[in-house]
Amino acid sequence: MSWISKQPWLGNARIETWFILLPPLAPLVLLFFFQSYFATANNVSTIWLLVLVLGIDVSHVYSTTFRFYWEPSLLKKYRTHLVIIPIAALAIGTVLHFIDALFFWRILAYMAVFHFVRQQYGFMRLYARQETQNRLNKTIDMASIYAATLYPLLYWHIHRTSDLSWFIAGDFFDLSFIAPISVGLAVVYLLILTIYVAKEAAISIKSHQFNVPKNLVMLGTYASWYVGIITAKGDLTFTLMNVVAHGIPYMALVWLYGHREKKVFSLTIPWRQIGVFIGCLLLLAYLEETLWDILIWKDHPNIFPFFQGLPRPSAWVVSILVPLLSLPQITHYVIDGFIWKSPVANNKP
C-alpha cells in the first residue's frame, strides 16, 4: 500500500485510477469481447448516443462551468474573460456560419482536436510534476505524448476523411496527397515510442521507482488514439474510444480541482457527492441536446419528443442558432486553453 501512496497522485488515488487512468483503456475490453458487434455496428445508435454523446461528451463541456462556481475568487478574477469570450464567439461564429457552414464546423473541429491533444499533454505533465528529469528526458516525454495523438490524426487526414468525421462529414482537410510519406510517419511514430520506453526503463532500473500514473496516461493515450482512429471499423468505435478517454478524465479532474483544499491522500470515493455532480451535468447536457434536436437536427424524436412540430428555421436563423448552441463548447475550448496556463494552474489538485 505504501508504494501506492508514494505515487504522484493529485489527491485521491482511487478516483484517479478509476476515472482518469482507466477510461482510455476500459473500452478496449468491450472491443475485445464484442468484436463482431463493433465490426458491424458502424453508427452511433440511440442508446450509445445517450451514453457517449449526452452522458459523457456534452456533460464534460458543462463541467468547466462548475470550476468557476466552486472557486468564487476565480470567477471574480476572470469575469471579464467569461463575458467577452461568449460574446466574441457568438459574433465570429455567426459570421463564419453565414459565410460557409462547413467552414464554421471545420474551425470548431480543429479547436476540439487541439483541446483533446493538449489535455493528454496536460495529464502527462501533471503526473510528471514531481520528477527530476533533465531537459532531454522531458523532451522525450513531450515528443511521445504528442506522437501518440498527432500520428493517428495525420493518418486520419491521409486515409480516413471519407469514413470518419469529428462533427460533420468533410470537416477535416483531405491530405491524401501526402500518402507516400505514410510509412515514414509510422517509422517516426514507432521510433519515438521505442525511445520513450527505453528511457523509462533506464530511469526505473537506476532509481528503483516507476511512475505508474504518468505511464498509464501514456499507455492510455497511445491505445485509445491508435485503436479509435487507425483500427476503428466505424464511427461507433471512434466515438467510444474518443469520448470515454477524454470526457471522463476531464470531469474527474474538475471534481478533484473542486476539492483541492483537501490535501490528505485518500483512497475513498464520495459516491453521493459525485452523483449530485454528475446529475447536474446530465441535466444541462440533456437541455442543450434537446434544443439542438428540436431546432436544428430533428433526428432523435424518441429521445427529445418536445416541440417536434416546429418548422425548420430559415438559413440565416440557423446561422445564429448553431453558433449560439455551440457556445458552451467554444467557451469550454477557449477557457480551458488559457485557464490552466494562468497562475491558478499552480494551485491544481
GROMACS .gro file of C-alpha atoms in nm:
model
  349
    1MET     CA    1   0.000   0.000   0.000
    2SER     CA    2   0.290   0.237   0.074
    3TRP     CA    3   0.413   0.230  -0.285
    4ILE     CA    4   0.065   0.337  -0.398
    5SER     CA    5   0.060   0.636  -0.165
    6LYS     CA    6   0.406   0.739  -0.286
    7GLN     CA    7   0.287   0.778  -0.644
    8PRO     CA    8   0.236   1.140  -0.762
    9TRP     CA    9  -0.141   1.143  -0.713
   10LEU     CA   10  -0.338   1.464  -0.745
   11GLY     CA   11  -0.542   1.398  -0.433
   12ASN     CA   12  -0.745   1.077  -0.449
   13ALA     CA   13  -0.575   0.764  -0.579
   14ARG     CA   14  -0.894   0.563  -0.625
   15ILE     CA   15  -1.086   0.835  -0.810
   16GLU     CA   16  -0.785   0.899  -1.032
   17THR     CA   17  -0.737   0.530  -1.108
   18TRP     CA   18  -1.100   0.464  -1.196
   19PHE     CA   19  -1.189   0.794  -1.362
   20ILE     CA   20  -0.864   0.931  -1.510
   21LEU     CA   21  -0.626   0.642  -1.578
   22LEU     CA   22  -0.859   0.354  -1.672
   23PRO     CA   23  -1.116   0.523  -1.904
   24PRO     CA   24  -0.880   0.533  -2.204
   25LEU     CA   25  -0.816   0.159  -2.161
   26ALA     CA   26  -1.155   0.029  -2.046
   27PRO     CA   27  -1.326   0.045  -2.390
   28LEU     CA   28  -1.062  -0.195  -2.521
   29VAL     CA   29  -1.221  -0.465  -2.305
   30LEU     CA   30  -1.557  -0.409  -2.477
   31LEU     CA   31  -1.392  -0.412  -2.819
   32PHE     CA   32  -1.215  -0.738  -2.738
   33PHE     CA   33  -1.517  -0.930  -2.607
   34PHE     CA   34  -1.767  -0.791  -2.859
   35GLN     CA   35  -1.554  -0.779  -3.172
   36SER     CA   36  -1.829  -0.891  -3.409
   37TYR     CA   37  -2.070  -0.629  -3.277
   38PHE     CA   38  -1.831  -0.338  -3.313
   39ALA     CA   39  -1.716  -0.464  -3.653
   40THR     CA   40  -2.070  -0.427  -3.789
   41ALA     CA   41  -2.223  -0.152  -3.572
   42ASN     CA   42  -2.075   0.144  -3.756
   43ASN     CA   43  -2.327   0.407  -3.649
   44VAL     CA   44  -2.395   0.556  -3.306
   45SER     CA   45  -2.732   0.411  -3.204
   46THR     CA   46  -2.982   0.576  -2.970
   47ILE     CA   47  -2.850   0.402  -2.659
   48TRP     CA   48  -2.491   0.487  -2.747
   49LEU     CA   49  -2.594   0.846  -2.816
   50LEU     CA   50  -2.737   0.871  -2.466
   51VAL     CA   51  -2.433   0.715  -2.301
   52LEU     CA   52  -2.147   0.860  -2.504
   53VAL     CA   53  -2.263   1.188  -2.653
   54LEU     CA   54  -2.511   1.315  -2.397
   55GLY     CA   55  -2.383   1.131  -2.090
   56ILE     CA   56  -2.013   1.199  -2.137
   57ASP     CA   57  -1.925   1.432  -2.424
   58VAL     CA   58  -2.177   1.711  -2.371
   59SER     CA   59  -2.172   1.669  -1.993
   60HIS     CA   60  -1.797   1.717  -1.970
   61VAL     CA   61  -1.831   2.050  -2.151
   62TYR     CA   62  -2.050   2.183  -1.871
   63SER     CA   63  -1.807   2.068  -1.604
   64THR     CA   64  -1.593   2.369  -1.699
   65THR     CA   65  -1.865   2.593  -1.559
   66PHE     CA   66  -1.856   2.414  -1.226
   67ARG     CA   67  -1.493   2.508  -1.180
   68PHE     CA   68  -1.585   2.874  -1.161
   69TYR     CA   69  -1.877   2.819  -0.922
   70TRP     CA   70  -1.655   2.619  -0.693
   71GLU     CA   71  -1.394   2.894  -0.691
   72PRO     CA   72  -1.561   3.235  -0.641
   73SER     CA   73  -1.224   3.412  -0.649
   74LEU     CA   74  -1.154   3.258  -0.990
   75LEU     CA   75  -1.494   3.372  -1.116
   76LYS     CA   76  -1.426   3.723  -0.993
   77LYS     CA   77  -1.075   3.731  -1.135
   78TYR     CA   78  -1.177   3.617  -1.485
   79ARG     CA   79  -1.520   3.780  -1.500
   80THR     CA   80  -1.418   3.993  -1.800
   81HIS     CA   81  -1.296   3.689  -1.992
   82LEU     CA   82  -1.613   3.496  -1.911
   83VAL     CA   83  -1.824   3.775  -2.059
   84ILE     CA   84  -1.611   3.864  -2.360
   85ILE     CA   85  -1.537   3.508  -2.478
   86PRO     CA   86  -1.901   3.400  -2.533
   87ILE     CA   87  -1.996   3.733  -2.694
   88ALA     CA   88  -1.697   3.725  -2.929
   89ALA     CA   89  -1.754   3.357  -3.007
   90LEU     CA   90  -2.118   3.419  -3.095
   91ALA     CA   91  -2.036   3.715  -3.318
   92ILE     CA   92  -1.749   3.544  -3.500
   93GLY     CA   93  -1.932   3.212  -3.523
   94THR     CA   94  -2.242   3.373  -3.672
   95VAL     CA   95  -2.038   3.547  -3.941
   96LEU     CA   96  -1.846   3.228  -4.024
   97HIS     CA   97  -2.157   3.012  -4.040
   98PHE     CA   98  -2.339   3.269  -4.253
   99ILE     CA   99  -2.047   3.272  -4.499
  100ASP     CA  100  -1.999   2.894  -4.506
  101ALA     CA  101  -2.145   2.637  -4.265
  102LEU     CA  102  -1.869   2.385  -4.341
  103PHE     CA  103  -1.603   2.646  -4.263
  104PHE     CA  104  -1.765   2.706  -3.922
  105TRP     CA  105  -1.774   2.334  -3.839
  106ARG     CA  106  -1.419   2.287  -3.965
  107ILE     CA  107  -1.284   2.557  -3.735
  108LEU     CA  108  -1.481   2.412  -3.444
  109ALA     CA  109  -1.346   2.064  -3.523
  110TYR     CA  110  -0.985   2.180  -3.516
  111MET     CA  111  -1.047   2.372  -3.193
  112ALA     CA  112  -1.180   2.049  -3.044
  113VAL     CA  113  -0.883   1.848  -3.171
  114PHE     CA  114  -0.638   2.097  -3.022
  115HIS     CA  115  -0.824   2.077  -2.692
  116PHE     CA  116  -0.819   1.695  -2.693
  117VAL     CA  117  -0.449   1.678  -2.778
  118ARG     CA  118  -0.350   1.933  -2.516
  119GLN     CA  119  -0.548   1.753  -2.247
  120GLN     CA  120  -0.333   1.443  -2.284
  121TYR     CA  121  -0.017   1.651  -2.261
  122GLY     CA  122  -0.160   1.824  -1.954
  123PHE     CA  123  -0.235   1.498  -1.776
  124MET     CA  124   0.111   1.366  -1.855
  125ARG     CA  125   0.274   1.681  -1.714
  126LEU     CA  126   0.056   1.669  -1.401
  127TYR     CA  127   0.176   1.321  -1.315
  128ALA     CA  128   0.536   1.406  -1.408
  129ARG     CA  129   0.541   1.718  -1.190
  130GLN     CA  130   0.749   1.556  -0.914
  131GLU     CA  131   1.007   1.401  -1.144
  132THR     CA  132   1.356   1.549  -1.154
  133GLN     CA  133   1.436   1.482  -1.517
  134ASN     CA  134   1.680   1.668  -1.736
  135ARG     CA  135   1.570   1.864  -2.041
  136LEU     CA  136   1.633   1.573  -2.279
  137ASN     CA  137   1.408   1.336  -2.084
  138LYS     CA  138   1.134   1.599  -2.061
  139THR     CA  139   1.160   1.648  -2.436
  140ILE     CA  140   1.122   1.273  -2.489
  141ASP     CA  141   0.809   1.275  -2.271
  142MET     CA  142   0.664   1.564  -2.470
  143ALA     CA  143   0.750   1.409  -2.807
  144SER     CA  144   0.596   1.079  -2.700
  145ILE     CA  145   0.262   1.215  -2.580
  146TYR     CA  146   0.229   1.431  -2.892
  147ALA     CA  147   0.325   1.141  -3.119
  148ALA     CA  148   0.052   0.933  -2.953
  149THR     CA  149  -0.210   1.184  -3.069
  150LEU     CA  150  -0.069   1.354  -3.379
  151TYR     CA  151   0.026   1.042  -3.574
  152PRO     CA  152  -0.328   0.897  -3.561
  153LEU     CA  153  -0.463   1.241  -3.657
  154LEU     CA  154  -0.230   1.257  -3.957
  155TYR     CA  155  -0.335   0.904  -4.051
  156TRP     CA  156  -0.697   1.020  -4.035
  157HIS     CA  157  -0.626   1.319  -4.263
  158ILE     CA  158  -0.442   1.097  -4.512
  159HIS     CA  159  -0.655   0.782  -4.515
  160ARG     CA  160  -0.989   0.823  -4.336
  161THR     CA  161  -1.154   1.156  -4.417
  162SER     CA  162  -1.414   0.973  -4.627
  163ASP     CA  163  -1.542   0.747  -4.347
  164LEU     CA  164  -1.469   0.938  -4.025
  165SER     CA  165  -1.565   1.288  -3.919
  166TRP     CA  166  -1.543   1.490  -3.599
  167PHE     CA  167  -1.870   1.685  -3.620
  168ILE     CA  168  -1.997   1.664  -3.978
  169ALA     CA  169  -1.878   1.497  -4.298
  170GLY     CA  170  -1.579   1.671  -4.453
  171ASP     CA  171  -1.483   1.880  -4.151
  172PHE     CA  172  -1.120   1.761  -4.170
  173PHE     CA  173  -0.897   1.853  -4.462
  174ASP     CA  174  -0.816   1.569  -4.702
  175LEU     CA  175  -0.438   1.518  -4.704
  176SER     CA  176  -0.438   1.200  -4.912
  177PHE     CA  177  -0.191   1.365  -5.148
  178ILE     CA  178   0.085   1.310  -4.888
  179ALA     CA  179   0.008   0.936  -4.864
  180PRO     CA  180   0.358   0.848  -4.999
  181ILE     CA  181   0.512   0.962  -4.668
  182SER     CA  182   0.279   0.745  -4.456
  183VAL     CA  183   0.544   0.479  -4.400
  184GLY     CA  184   0.794   0.741  -4.290
  185LEU     CA  185   0.544   0.886  -4.042
  186ALA     CA  186   0.481   0.539  -3.900
  187VAL     CA  187   0.855   0.481  -3.857
  188VAL     CA  188   0.896   0.810  -3.670
  189TYR     CA  189   0.596   0.722  -3.452
  190LEU     CA  190   0.742   0.383  -3.356
  191LEU     CA  191   1.088   0.530  -3.306
  192ILE     CA  192   0.960   0.792  -3.061
  193LEU     CA  193   0.764   0.527  -2.871
  194THR     CA  194   1.069   0.299  -2.855
  195ILE     CA  195   1.291   0.581  -2.725
  196TYR     CA  196   1.033   0.667  -2.459
  197VAL     CA  197   1.003   0.306  -2.338
  198ALA     CA  198   1.383   0.272  -2.326
  199LYS     CA  199   1.413   0.597  -2.133
  200GLU     CA  200   1.152   0.495  -1.877
  201ALA     CA  201   1.310   0.151  -1.834
  202ALA     CA  202   1.654   0.302  -1.777
  203ILE     CA  203   1.523   0.552  -1.522
  204SER     CA  204   1.326   0.284  -1.336
  205ILE     CA  205   1.624   0.049  -1.317
  206LYS     CA  206   1.851   0.327  -1.194
  207SER     CA  207   1.613   0.483  -0.940
  208HIS     CA  208   1.415   0.170  -0.841
  209GLN     CA  209   1.100   0.377  -0.893
  210PHE     CA  210   0.827   0.371  -1.155
  211ASN     CA  211   0.578   0.650  -1.219
  212VAL     CA  212   0.260   0.445  -1.259
  213PRO     CA  213   0.008   0.728  -1.323
  214LYS     CA  214   0.222   0.901  -1.585
  215ASN     CA  215   0.289   0.581  -1.774
  216LEU     CA  216  -0.076   0.478  -1.761
  217VAL     CA  217  -0.164   0.816  -1.913
  218MET     CA  218   0.091   0.750  -2.185
  219LEU     CA  219  -0.032   0.394  -2.244
  220GLY     CA  220  -0.395   0.501  -2.248
  221THR     CA  221  -0.325   0.780  -2.495
  222TYR     CA  222  -0.140   0.553  -2.736
  223ALA     CA  223  -0.405   0.281  -2.710
  224SER     CA  224  -0.717   0.497  -2.735
  225TRP     CA  225  -0.598   0.716  -3.021
  226TYR     CA  226  -0.447   0.433  -3.225
  227VAL     CA  227  -0.741   0.197  -3.185
  228GLY     CA  228  -1.004   0.470  -3.202
  229ILE     CA  229  -0.873   0.617  -3.528
  230ILE     CA  230  -0.643   0.379  -3.713
  231THR     CA  231  -0.805   0.042  -3.644
  232ALA     CA  232  -1.162   0.165  -3.585
  233LYS     CA  233  -1.420  -0.007  -3.805
  234GLY     CA  234  -1.662   0.282  -3.794
  235ASP     CA  235  -1.792   0.590  -3.616
  236LEU     CA  236  -1.911   0.398  -3.309
  237THR     CA  237  -1.566   0.262  -3.222
  238PHE     CA  238  -1.409   0.603  -3.277
  239THR     CA  239  -1.671   0.776  -3.063
  240LEU     CA  240  -1.639   0.517  -2.786
  241MET     CA  241  -1.260   0.543  -2.764
  242ASN     CA  242  -1.251   0.919  -2.815
  243VAL     CA  243  -1.529   1.030  -2.582
  244VAL     CA  244  -1.461   0.794  -2.291
  245ALA     CA  245  -1.086   0.864  -2.294
  246HIS     CA  246  -1.139   1.240  -2.293
  247GLY     CA  247  -1.464   1.323  -2.117
  248ILE     CA  248  -1.450   1.108  -1.805
  249PRO     CA  249  -1.091   1.206  -1.708
  250TYR     CA  250  -1.174   1.573  -1.766
  251MET     CA  251  -1.477   1.558  -1.534
  252ALA     CA  252  -1.268   1.374  -1.276
  253LEU     CA  253  -1.002   1.645  -1.290
  254VAL     CA  254  -1.267   1.914  -1.242
  255TRP     CA  255  -1.401   1.721  -0.945
  256LEU     CA  256  -1.055   1.696  -0.792
  257TYR     CA  257  -0.995   2.066  -0.859
  258GLY     CA  258  -1.315   2.148  -0.671
  259HIS     CA  259  -1.184   1.952  -0.372
  260ARG     CA  260  -0.824   2.070  -0.390
  261GLU     CA  261  -0.840   2.219  -0.043
  262LYS     CA  262  -0.840   1.863   0.091
  263LYS     CA  263  -0.470   1.789   0.087
  264VAL     CA  264  -0.494   1.447   0.258
  265PHE     CA  265  -0.422   1.143   0.043
  266SER     CA  266  -0.743   0.944   0.009
  267LEU     CA  267  -0.849   0.600  -0.111
  268THR     CA  268  -1.224   0.656  -0.064
  269ILE     CA  269  -1.479   0.767  -0.323
  270PRO     CA  270  -1.760   1.007  -0.214
  271TRP     CA  271  -2.027   0.848  -0.433
  272ARG     CA  272  -2.316   1.066  -0.313
  273GLN     CA  273  -2.138   1.391  -0.394
  274ILE     CA  274  -2.021   1.255  -0.728
  275GLY     CA  275  -2.378   1.151  -0.805
  276VAL     CA  276  -2.508   1.504  -0.750
  277PHE     CA  277  -2.225   1.645  -0.962
  278ILE     CA  278  -2.294   1.406  -1.250
  279GLY     CA  279  -2.669   1.456  -1.220
  280CYS     CA  280  -2.633   1.832  -1.267
  281LEU     CA  281  -2.410   1.781  -1.570
  282LEU     CA  282  -2.655   1.533  -1.725
  283LEU     CA  283  -2.946   1.773  -1.681
  284LEU     CA  284  -2.759   2.057  -1.853
  285ALA     CA  285  -2.645   1.823  -2.130
  286TYR     CA  286  -2.999   1.698  -2.193
  287LEU     CA  287  -3.138   2.051  -2.208
  288GLU     CA  288  -2.875   2.153  -2.463
  289GLU     CA  289  -2.922   1.845  -2.681
  290THR     CA  290  -3.298   1.897  -2.670
  291LEU     CA  291  -3.253   2.243  -2.820
  292TRP     CA  292  -3.017   2.106  -3.086
  293ASP     CA  293  -3.267   1.840  -3.186
  294ILE     CA  294  -3.587   2.045  -3.196
  295LEU     CA  295  -3.425   2.345  -3.365
  296ILE     CA  296  -3.151   2.201  -3.590
  297TRP     CA  297  -3.111   1.824  -3.631
  298LYS     CA  298  -3.462   1.681  -3.578
  299ASP     CA  299  -3.329   1.326  -3.594
  300HIS     CA  300  -3.399   1.181  -3.246
  301PRO     CA  301  -3.765   1.249  -3.161
  302ASN     CA  302  -3.770   0.937  -2.941
  303ILE     CA  303  -3.516   1.098  -2.705
  304PHE     CA  304  -3.626   1.461  -2.740
  305PRO     CA  305  -4.003   1.447  -2.804
  306PHE     CA  306  -4.069   1.813  -2.732
  307PHE     CA  307  -4.194   2.064  -2.993
  308GLN     CA  308  -4.107   1.833  -3.281
  309GLY     CA  309  -4.372   2.006  -3.489
  310LEU     CA  310  -4.173   2.327  -3.506
  311PRO     CA  311  -4.077   2.414  -3.864
  312ARG     CA  312  -3.714   2.420  -3.966
  313PRO     CA  313  -3.573   2.771  -3.927
  314SER     CA  314  -3.450   2.968  -4.226
  315ALA     CA  315  -3.082   2.963  -4.324
  316TRP     CA  316  -2.999   3.296  -4.164
  317VAL     CA  317  -3.168   3.193  -3.839
  318VAL     CA  318  -2.968   2.869  -3.842
  319SER     CA  319  -2.650   3.078  -3.878
  320ILE     CA  320  -2.740   3.238  -3.546
  321LEU     CA  321  -2.874   2.930  -3.369
  322VAL     CA  322  -2.582   2.698  -3.446
  323PRO     CA  323  -2.312   2.930  -3.302
  324LEU     CA  324  -2.543   3.011  -3.011
  325LEU     CA  325  -2.595   2.645  -2.925
  326SER     CA  326  -2.222   2.585  -2.976
  327LEU     CA  327  -2.127   2.849  -2.719
  328PRO     CA  328  -2.082   2.600  -2.432
  329GLN     CA  329  -1.835   2.403  -2.645
  330ILE     CA  330  -1.648   2.706  -2.778
  331THR     CA  331  -1.627   2.865  -2.434
  332HIS     CA  332  -1.509   2.532  -2.293
  333TYR     CA  333  -1.229   2.508  -2.552
  334VAL     CA  334  -1.112   2.868  -2.513
  335ILE     CA  335  -1.135   2.894  -2.135
  336ASP     CA  336  -0.966   2.558  -2.089
  337GLY     CA  337  -0.690   2.676  -2.318
  338PHE     CA  338  -0.589   2.972  -2.105
  339ILE     CA  339  -0.705   2.896  -1.753
  340TRP     CA  340  -0.456   2.615  -1.687
  341LYS     CA  341  -0.177   2.838  -1.815
  342SER     CA  342  -0.269   3.110  -1.567
  343PRO     CA  343  -0.136   3.138  -1.210
  344VAL     CA  344  -0.428   2.923  -1.094
  345ALA     CA  345  -0.256   2.631  -1.263
  346ASN     CA  346  -0.009   2.635  -0.978
  347ASN     CA  347  -0.297   2.553  -0.746
  348LYS     CA  348  -0.404   2.242  -0.928
  349PRO     CA  349  -0.501   1.949  -0.710
   0.00000   0.00000   0.00000
